[in-house]
Amino acid sequence: MSDRPLTPQPGRRGLLRGALAASAALALPSIGGAAAPAFALSGRPKAGWGVQAGDVGAHSGLVWVRSDRPARMVVETSATDTFKNVTRWRGPLIGPDTDFTGTTRLRGLPPGEQIHYRVRLADPDDPRRTGEPVEGTFRTASVSRRDGVRFLWSGDIAGQGWGINPDRGGYRVYEDMRALDPDFFLCSGDNIYADGPILPSVTLPDGRVWRNVTTEEKSKVAETLGEFRGAFRYNLLDENLRRFNAQIPTITQWDDHEVHNNWYPGQILSDERYTEKNVDVLSGRALRAFSEYFPVSTLPPGDADGRVYRVLRQGPLLDVFVLDMRTYRNANSTGRQTDDATGILGAEQLAWLKRELSRSRAVWKVIASDMPLGLVVPDGTNFEAVAQGDPGAPLGRELQLAELLRHIKHERITGTLWLTTDVHYTSAQHYEPSTAAFKDFEPFWEFVSGPLAAGGFKALKLDGTFGPRQVFIKAPDRNNTSPAETPPYFGEVEIDGGSGELTVRLRQEGGDVLFSQTLQPGRVGQ
């Protein structure tokens, strides 16, 4: 196990106290408030939405901020929270074209070190006029195997009408995750529910009333760019999340609810709530807002190609392969095609994944999948994920998965592990060729965890094509239970620097471990 303490180190705690004080000074509304910060243009620029870091590696990372007006973003980094010796990074001019958000890429960072940073916003016309700095911190990935790696994952935030509840202290699960002080957090999609309005209150089955913080943008489904931006801002009203963002860097992917439930390219919506029915138009607006509100290295302004899928190198022990099972898929169907080159990943992304897995020299290759593999996720009479309920030979989107699993086996790729969210409960599945209809693969594990702040849902059926055996599951007995009835779930992965063993822990709000599984390194598949 790692010898790094599980609680923040003293210097870091001091930094976070300063960050919280700065947040209070910037007067961001508390979770009891209902409105976003106003653009009061007198005084100096303010960064009331906090800071966050993303896609951090051994030598680089991205830092994000949002201003209340046009400003120049300036980042200062230091080895200590005293900021006696700083390196200054001149960031972009930020304004209305990016909803006053900005991201600065930091390069040449020392590996395996705690990086303290602060963001200043300067008046574009008078650089001497700067706002109160907002501070954050992150650890760069170590290039030494002995240091170990530990991270968390989950997803599904503000879904099914369950938003920021001031009576519960908001998204308090983020405090539980922050206390574990992981190297990074992998958010596996459904960061927002653009198709799910947040009402002021919901009456629970037992008569209790769930209260929500509300905003104008979250009072309806998101269609315009401004409404998508407002949906991403909503979660940042929660002070637990802002504290978490100031301490823990993220690796973020997306899924359907960033746009619309179960969407696919080319779809024309029949949802009567929408005046814009073309999903391609909606997804374009959603992706733009997504790129503005999360620091993602393969999205503008860092990468003009605009890909969500990417690989993040986390030192010799770990590579994280972030998939996009939404943008390149074919239409949802009964999934019985005998030839399906597009599938759920698209041909180009599948070729990329096979190539990068073969190139990886990391002990562990985590495949961050925004949808599960062997769980049957329905979409009316069609199917939404990979599995389609037929336990026989691969058909439809299963053909792509079979091709990938065959590649992993025949290329002798070791240490693959699948992590996902999406289904709103937590479980562990082991896939075994001896009990599968398709047998040309090596055994592997898939772990599911979530939601963080959304409705809990009943367990789904397993598809026998790839021989899944459900080793653990915790799910409610009815659909759309509130976070007051079914606790939020998140997962933890820890790789020991000495042995290379990888341990997965499935946790719930409060930090309790529900299930644990330790895997051995060096095995094809896993």
PDB file of C-alpha atoms in Angstrom, residues 142-333:
ATOM      1  CA  SER A 142       5.390  10.453 -10.200  1.00  0.00           C
ATOM      2  CA  VAL A 143       7.953   8.920 -12.542  1.00  0.00           C
ATOM      3  CA  SER A 144       9.003   6.569  -9.746  1.00  0.00           C
ATOM      4  CA  ARG A 145       7.066   3.341  -9.505  1.00  0.00           C
ATOM      5  CA  ARG A 146       7.605   3.059  -5.760  1.00  0.00           C
ATOM      6  CA  ASP A 147       5.409   6.089  -5.046  1.00  0.00           C
ATOM      7  CA  GLY A 148       2.196   4.279  -5.950  1.00  0.00           C
ATOM      8  CA  VAL A 149      -0.998   5.833  -7.371  1.00  0.00           C
ATOM      9  CA  ARG A 150      -4.430   6.342  -5.839  1.00  0.00           C
ATOM     10  CA  PHE A 151      -7.514   7.835  -7.477  1.00  0.00           C
ATOM     11  CA  LEU A 152     -11.316   7.939  -7.205  1.00  0.00           C
ATOM     12  CA  TRP A 153     -14.038   7.676  -9.810  1.00  0.00           C
ATOM     13  CA  SER A 154     -17.800   8.230 -10.087  1.00  0.00           C
ATOM     14  CA  GLY A 155     -20.260  10.376 -12.058  1.00  0.00           C
ATOM     15  CA  ASP A 156     -23.930  11.345 -12.517  1.00  0.00           C
ATOM     16  CA  ILE A 157     -24.449  14.774 -10.919  1.00  0.00           C
ATOM     17  CA  ALA A 158     -27.724  16.727 -10.478  1.00  0.00           C
ATOM     18  CA  GLY A 159     -29.814  14.080 -12.198  1.00  0.00           C
ATOM     19  CA  GLN A 160     -33.515  13.200 -12.138  1.00  0.00           C
ATOM     20  CA  GLY A 161     -34.343  16.477 -10.371  1.00  0.00           C
ATOM     21  CA  TRP A 162     -32.106  15.874  -7.331  1.00  0.00           C
ATOM     22  CA  GLY A 163     -29.949  18.985  -7.130  1.00  0.00           C
ATOM     23  CA  ILE A 164     -28.090  20.906  -4.433  1.00  0.00           C
ATOM     24  CA  ASN A 165     -30.101  20.416  -1.239  1.00  0.00           C
ATOM     25  CA  PRO A 166     -29.156  22.961   1.459  1.00  0.00           C
ATOM     26  CA  ASP A 167     -30.853  20.834   4.139  1.00  0.00           C
ATOM     27  CA  ARG A 168     -28.286  18.072   3.519  1.00  0.00           C
ATOM     28  CA  GLY A 169     -25.343  20.451   3.240  1.00  0.00           C
ATOM     29  CA  GLY A 170     -25.264  20.222  -0.565  1.00  0.00           C
ATOM     30  CA  TYR A 171     -23.118  17.638  -2.355  1.00  0.00           C
ATOM     31  CA  ARG A 172     -21.461  16.471   0.851  1.00  0.00           C
ATOM     32  CA  VAL A 173     -20.088  13.313  -0.807  1.00  0.00           C
ATOM     33  CA  TYR A 174     -17.396  15.582  -2.261  1.00  0.00           C
ATOM     34  CA  GLU A 175     -16.150  16.215   1.287  1.00  0.00           C
ATOM     35  CA  ASP A 176     -15.844  12.447   1.820  1.00  0.00           C
ATOM     36  CA  MET A 177     -13.824  12.139  -1.379  1.00  0.00           C
ATOM     37  CA  ARG A 178     -11.670  15.174  -0.603  1.00  0.00           C
ATOM     38  CA  ALA A 179     -10.749  13.716   2.793  1.00  0.00           C
ATOM     39  CA  LEU A 180      -9.209  10.694   1.032  1.00  0.00           C
ATOM     40  CA  ASP A 181      -6.822  13.080  -0.778  1.00  0.00           C
ATOM     41  CA  PRO A 182      -6.475  11.053  -4.011  1.00  0.00           C
ATOM     42  CA  ASP A 183      -4.000  11.878  -6.759  1.00  0.00           C
ATOM     43  CA  PHE A 184      -6.911  12.632  -9.098  1.00  0.00           C
ATOM     44  CA  PHE A 185     -10.629  12.104  -9.666  1.00  0.00           C
ATOM     45  CA  LEU A 186     -12.016  10.428 -12.792  1.00  0.00           C
ATOM     46  CA  CYS A 187     -15.515  11.707 -13.587  1.00  0.00           C
ATOM     47  CA  SER A 188     -17.043   9.075 -15.843  1.00  0.00           C
ATOM     48  CA  GLY A 189     -19.746  11.186 -17.454  1.00  0.00           C
ATOM     49  CA  ASP A 190     -23.169  12.764 -16.904  1.00  0.00           C
ATOM     50  CA  ASN A 191     -21.486  15.761 -15.279  1.00  0.00           C
ATOM     51  CA  ILE A 192     -24.770  17.611 -15.756  1.00  0.00           C
ATOM     52  CA  TYR A 193     -28.312  16.691 -16.716  1.00  0.00           C
ATOM     53  CA  ALA A 194     -29.011  19.167 -19.474  1.00  0.00           C
ATOM     54  CA  ASP A 195     -32.349  17.419 -20.066  1.00  0.00           C
ATOM     55  CA  GLY A 196     -33.351  17.457 -16.377  1.00  0.00           C
ATOM     56  CA  PRO A 197     -34.787  20.666 -14.879  1.00  0.00           C
ATOM     57  CA  ILE A 198     -34.232  21.321 -11.169  1.00  0.00           C
ATOM     58  CA  LEU A 199     -37.450  22.291  -9.350  1.00  0.00           C
ATOM     59  CA  PRO A 200     -37.509  24.111  -6.000  1.00  0.00           C
ATOM     60  CA  SER A 201     -38.833  21.053  -4.135  1.00  0.00           C
ATOM     61  CA  VAL A 202     -39.779  17.392  -4.542  1.00  0.00           C
ATOM     62  CA  THR A 203     -42.018  15.417  -2.166  1.00  0.00           C
ATOM     63  CA  LEU A 204     -40.533  12.033  -1.268  1.00  0.00           C
ATOM     64  CA  PRO A 205     -42.657   8.856  -0.901  1.00  0.00           C
ATOM     65  CA  ASP A 206     -42.545   9.106   2.906  1.00  0.00           C
ATOM     66  CA  GLY A 207     -43.834  12.696   2.847  1.00  0.00           C
ATOM     67  CA  ARG A 208     -40.524  14.431   3.432  1.00  0.00           C
ATOM     68  CA  VAL A 209     -39.726  17.388   1.174  1.00  0.00           C
ATOM     69  CA  TRP A 210     -36.468  17.566  -0.777  1.00  0.00           C
ATOM     70  CA  ARG A 211     -35.446  21.173  -1.394  1.00  0.00           C
ATOM     71  CA  ASN A 212     -33.217  22.277  -4.287  1.00  0.00           C
ATOM     72  CA  VAL A 213     -31.141  25.334  -4.998  1.00  0.00           C
ATOM     73  CA  THR A 214     -32.508  26.555  -8.332  1.00  0.00           C
ATOM     74  CA  THR A 215     -31.390  28.852 -11.129  1.00  0.00           C
ATOM     75  CA  GLU A 216     -33.115  30.292 -14.168  1.00  0.00           C
ATOM     76  CA  GLU A 217     -31.088  28.153 -16.597  1.00  0.00           C
ATOM     77  CA  LYS A 218     -31.914  24.935 -14.711  1.00  0.00           C
ATOM     78  CA  SER A 219     -35.657  25.650 -14.700  1.00  0.00           C
ATOM     79  CA  LYS A 220     -35.969  24.084 -18.178  1.00  0.00           C
ATOM     80  CA  VAL A 221     -34.138  21.736 -20.522  1.00  0.00           C
ATOM     81  CA  ALA A 222     -30.968  23.174 -22.057  1.00  0.00           C
ATOM     82  CA  GLU A 223     -31.245  24.133 -25.725  1.00  0.00           C
ATOM     83  CA  THR A 224     -29.308  27.352 -26.213  1.00  0.00           C
ATOM     84  CA  LEU A 225     -25.595  27.736 -25.601  1.00  0.00           C
ATOM     85  CA  GLY A 226     -26.406  29.990 -22.655  1.00  0.00           C
ATOM     86  CA  GLU A 227     -28.627  27.338 -21.100  1.00  0.00           C
ATOM     87  CA  PHE A 228     -25.948  24.663 -21.472  1.00  0.00           C
ATOM     88  CA  ARG A 229     -23.431  27.002 -19.857  1.00  0.00           C
ATOM     89  CA  GLY A 230     -25.864  27.636 -17.023  1.00  0.00           C
ATOM     90  CA  ALA A 231     -26.258  23.885 -16.468  1.00  0.00           C
ATOM     91  CA  PHE A 232     -22.487  23.522 -16.057  1.00  0.00           C
ATOM     92  CA  ARG A 233     -22.377  26.514 -13.708  1.00  0.00           C
ATOM     93  CA  TYR A 234     -25.117  25.042 -11.513  1.00  0.00           C
ATOM     94  CA  ASN A 235     -22.921  22.428  -9.837  1.00  0.00           C
ATOM     95  CA  LEU A 236     -20.294  25.062  -9.035  1.00  0.00           C
ATOM     96  CA  LEU A 237     -22.770  26.734  -6.711  1.00  0.00           C
ATOM     97  CA  ASP A 238     -21.968  23.923  -4.275  1.00  0.00           C
ATOM     98  CA  GLU A 239     -19.184  24.848  -1.861  1.00  0.00           C
ATOM     99  CA  ASN A 240     -18.223  21.177  -1.315  1.00  0.00           C
ATOM    100  CA  LEU A 241     -17.492  20.816  -5.010  1.00  0.00           C
ATOM    101  CA  ARG A 242     -15.521  24.057  -5.131  1.00  0.00           C
ATOM    102  CA  ARG A 243     -13.349  22.896  -2.211  1.00  0.00           C
ATOM    103  CA  PHE A 244     -12.858  19.553  -3.923  1.00  0.00           C
ATOM    104  CA  ASN A 245     -11.877  21.229  -7.192  1.00  0.00           C
ATOM    105  CA  ALA A 246      -9.288  23.375  -5.395  1.00  0.00           C
ATOM    106  CA  GLN A 247      -7.549  20.263  -4.045  1.00  0.00           C
ATOM    107  CA  ILE A 248      -8.128  17.335  -6.421  1.00  0.00           C
ATOM    108  CA  PRO A 249      -7.354  17.440 -10.175  1.00  0.00           C
ATOM    109  CA  THR A 250      -9.857  15.797 -12.504  1.00  0.00           C
ATOM    110  CA  ILE A 251      -9.960  13.644 -15.612  1.00  0.00           C
ATOM    111  CA  THR A 252     -13.372  14.276 -17.135  1.00  0.00           C
ATOM    112  CA  GLN A 253     -15.361  12.461 -19.821  1.00  0.00           C
ATOM    113  CA  TRP A 254     -18.923  12.859 -20.996  1.00  0.00           C
ATOM    114  CA  ASP A 255     -21.962  10.711 -21.736  1.00  0.00           C
ATOM    115  CA  ASP A 256     -25.570  11.297 -22.764  1.00  0.00           C
ATOM    116  CA  HIS A 257     -26.979  13.721 -20.186  1.00  0.00           C
ATOM    117  CA  GLU A 258     -24.558  16.461 -21.138  1.00  0.00           C
ATOM    118  CA  VAL A 259     -26.971  16.697 -24.105  1.00  0.00           C
ATOM    119  CA  HIS A 260     -30.095  14.488 -23.865  1.00  0.00           C
ATOM    120  CA  ASN A 261     -30.982  11.069 -22.507  1.00  0.00           C
ATOM    121  CA  ASN A 262     -29.690   8.233 -24.747  1.00  0.00           C
ATOM    122  CA  TRP A 263     -28.738  10.539 -27.615  1.00  0.00           C
ATOM    123  CA  TYR A 264     -26.832   9.492 -30.726  1.00  0.00           C
ATOM    124  CA  PRO A 265     -25.542  11.441 -33.761  1.00  0.00           C
ATOM    125  CA  GLY A 266     -28.175  12.294 -36.340  1.00  0.00           C
ATOM    126  CA  GLN A 267     -31.082  11.820 -33.937  1.00  0.00           C
ATOM    127  CA  ILE A 268     -34.180  14.006 -34.249  1.00  0.00           C
ATOM    128  CA  LEU A 269     -35.905  14.327 -30.897  1.00  0.00           C
ATOM    129  CA  SER A 270     -39.568  13.647 -30.290  1.00  0.00           C
ATOM    130  CA  ASP A 271     -39.306  15.189 -26.806  1.00  0.00           C
ATOM    131  CA  GLU A 272     -42.046  17.842 -26.650  1.00  0.00           C
ATOM    132  CA  ARG A 273     -40.037  19.993 -24.232  1.00  0.00           C
ATOM    133  CA  TYR A 274     -37.626  20.943 -27.032  1.00  0.00           C
ATOM    134  CA  THR A 275     -38.047  23.530 -29.778  1.00  0.00           C
ATOM    135  CA  GLU A 276     -34.624  22.531 -31.191  1.00  0.00           C
ATOM    136  CA  LYS A 277     -35.062  18.879 -32.184  1.00  0.00           C
ATOM    137  CA  ASN A 278     -31.756  18.290 -33.977  1.00  0.00           C
ATOM    138  CA  VAL A 279     -29.400  16.484 -31.590  1.00  0.00           C
ATOM    139  CA  ASP A 280     -26.375  17.396 -33.695  1.00  0.00           C
ATOM    140  CA  VAL A 281     -27.103  21.087 -33.030  1.00  0.00           C
ATOM    141  CA  LEU A 282     -27.662  20.462 -29.327  1.00  0.00           C
ATOM    142  CA  SER A 283     -24.553  18.292 -28.934  1.00  0.00           C
ATOM    143  CA  GLY A 284     -22.417  20.934 -30.648  1.00  0.00           C
ATOM    144  CA  ARG A 285     -23.568  23.543 -28.146  1.00  0.00           C
ATOM    145  CA  ALA A 286     -23.120  21.113 -25.264  1.00  0.00           C
ATOM    146  CA  LEU A 287     -19.574  20.194 -26.291  1.00  0.00           C
ATOM    147  CA  ARG A 288     -18.633  23.853 -26.551  1.00  0.00           C
ATOM    148  CA  ALA A 289     -19.930  24.497 -23.021  1.00  0.00           C
ATOM    149  CA  PHE A 290     -18.238  21.298 -21.789  1.00  0.00           C
ATOM    150  CA  SER A 291     -14.909  22.522 -23.200  1.00  0.00           C
ATOM    151  CA  GLU A 292     -15.397  25.887 -21.503  1.00  0.00           C
ATOM    152  CA  TYR A 293     -16.169  24.485 -18.052  1.00  0.00           C
ATOM    153  CA  PHE A 294     -13.686  21.602 -17.778  1.00  0.00           C
ATOM    154  CA  PRO A 295      -9.908  21.658 -18.316  1.00  0.00           C
ATOM    155  CA  VAL A 296      -9.574  18.925 -20.980  1.00  0.00           C
ATOM    156  CA  SER A 297      -6.309  18.731 -22.929  1.00  0.00           C
ATOM    157  CA  THR A 298      -7.818  17.482 -26.202  1.00  0.00           C
ATOM    158  CA  LEU A 299     -10.532  20.146 -26.461  1.00  0.00           C
ATOM    159  CA  PRO A 300     -10.191  23.779 -27.555  1.00  0.00           C
ATOM    160  CA  PRO A 301      -8.244  25.889 -26.928  1.00  0.00           C
ATOM    161  CA  GLY A 302      -5.579  23.236 -26.333  1.00  0.00           C
ATOM    162  CA  ASP A 303      -6.556  21.017 -29.271  1.00  0.00           C
ATOM    163  CA  ALA A 304      -8.557  22.222 -32.237  1.00  0.00           C
ATOM    164  CA  ASP A 305      -9.668  18.660 -33.120  1.00  0.00           C
ATOM    165  CA  GLY A 306     -12.030  18.634 -30.159  1.00  0.00           C
ATOM    166  CA  ARG A 307     -11.766  15.017 -28.967  1.00  0.00           C
ATOM    167  CA  VAL A 308     -13.047  13.811 -25.611  1.00  0.00           C
ATOM    168  CA  TYR A 309     -11.261  10.449 -25.961  1.00  0.00           C
ATOM    169  CA  ARG A 310      -7.602  10.522 -24.926  1.00  0.00           C
ATOM    170  CA  VAL A 311      -4.957   8.730 -22.852  1.00  0.00           C
ATOM    171  CA  LEU A 312      -3.529  10.267 -19.668  1.00  0.00           C
ATOM    172  CA  ARG A 313      -0.121   8.936 -18.570  1.00  0.00           C
ATOM    173  CA  GLN A 314       0.135   8.698 -14.789  1.00  0.00           C
ATOM    174  CA  GLY A 315       3.681   7.368 -14.496  1.00  0.00           C
ATOM    175  CA  PRO A 316       5.034   3.828 -14.858  1.00  0.00           C
ATOM    176  CA  LEU A 317       2.157   2.240 -12.934  1.00  0.00           C
ATOM    177  CA  LEU A 318      -0.870   3.644 -14.755  1.00  0.00           C
ATOM    178  CA  ASP A 319      -2.275   4.858 -18.059  1.00  0.00           C
ATOM    179  CA  VAL A 320      -5.911   6.025 -18.148  1.00  0.00           C
ATOM    180  CA  PHE A 321      -7.728   5.546 -21.468  1.00  0.00           C
ATOM    181  CA  VAL A 322     -10.738   7.863 -21.586  1.00  0.00           C
ATOM    182  CA  LEU A 323     -13.390   6.669 -24.042  1.00  0.00           C
ATOM    183  CA  ASP A 324     -16.191   8.549 -25.802  1.00  0.00           C
ATOM    184  CA  MET A 325     -19.055   6.099 -26.371  1.00  0.00           C
ATOM    185  CA  ARG A 326     -21.416   8.859 -27.417  1.00  0.00           C
ATOM    186  CA  THR A 327     -20.053  10.997 -30.246  1.00  0.00           C
ATOM    187  CA  TYR A 328     -19.198   8.300 -32.795  1.00  0.00           C
ATOM    188  CA  ARG A 329     -21.846   5.618 -32.165  1.00  0.00           C
ATOM    189  CA  ASN A 330     -24.505   4.466 -34.559  1.00  0.00           C
ATOM    190  CA  ALA A 331     -28.215   4.804 -33.797  1.00  0.00           C
ATOM    191  CA  ASN A 332     -29.628   2.840 -30.897  1.00  0.00           C
ATOM    192  CA  SER A 333     -31.290  -0.301 -32.233  1.00  0.00           C
TER     193      SER A 333
END
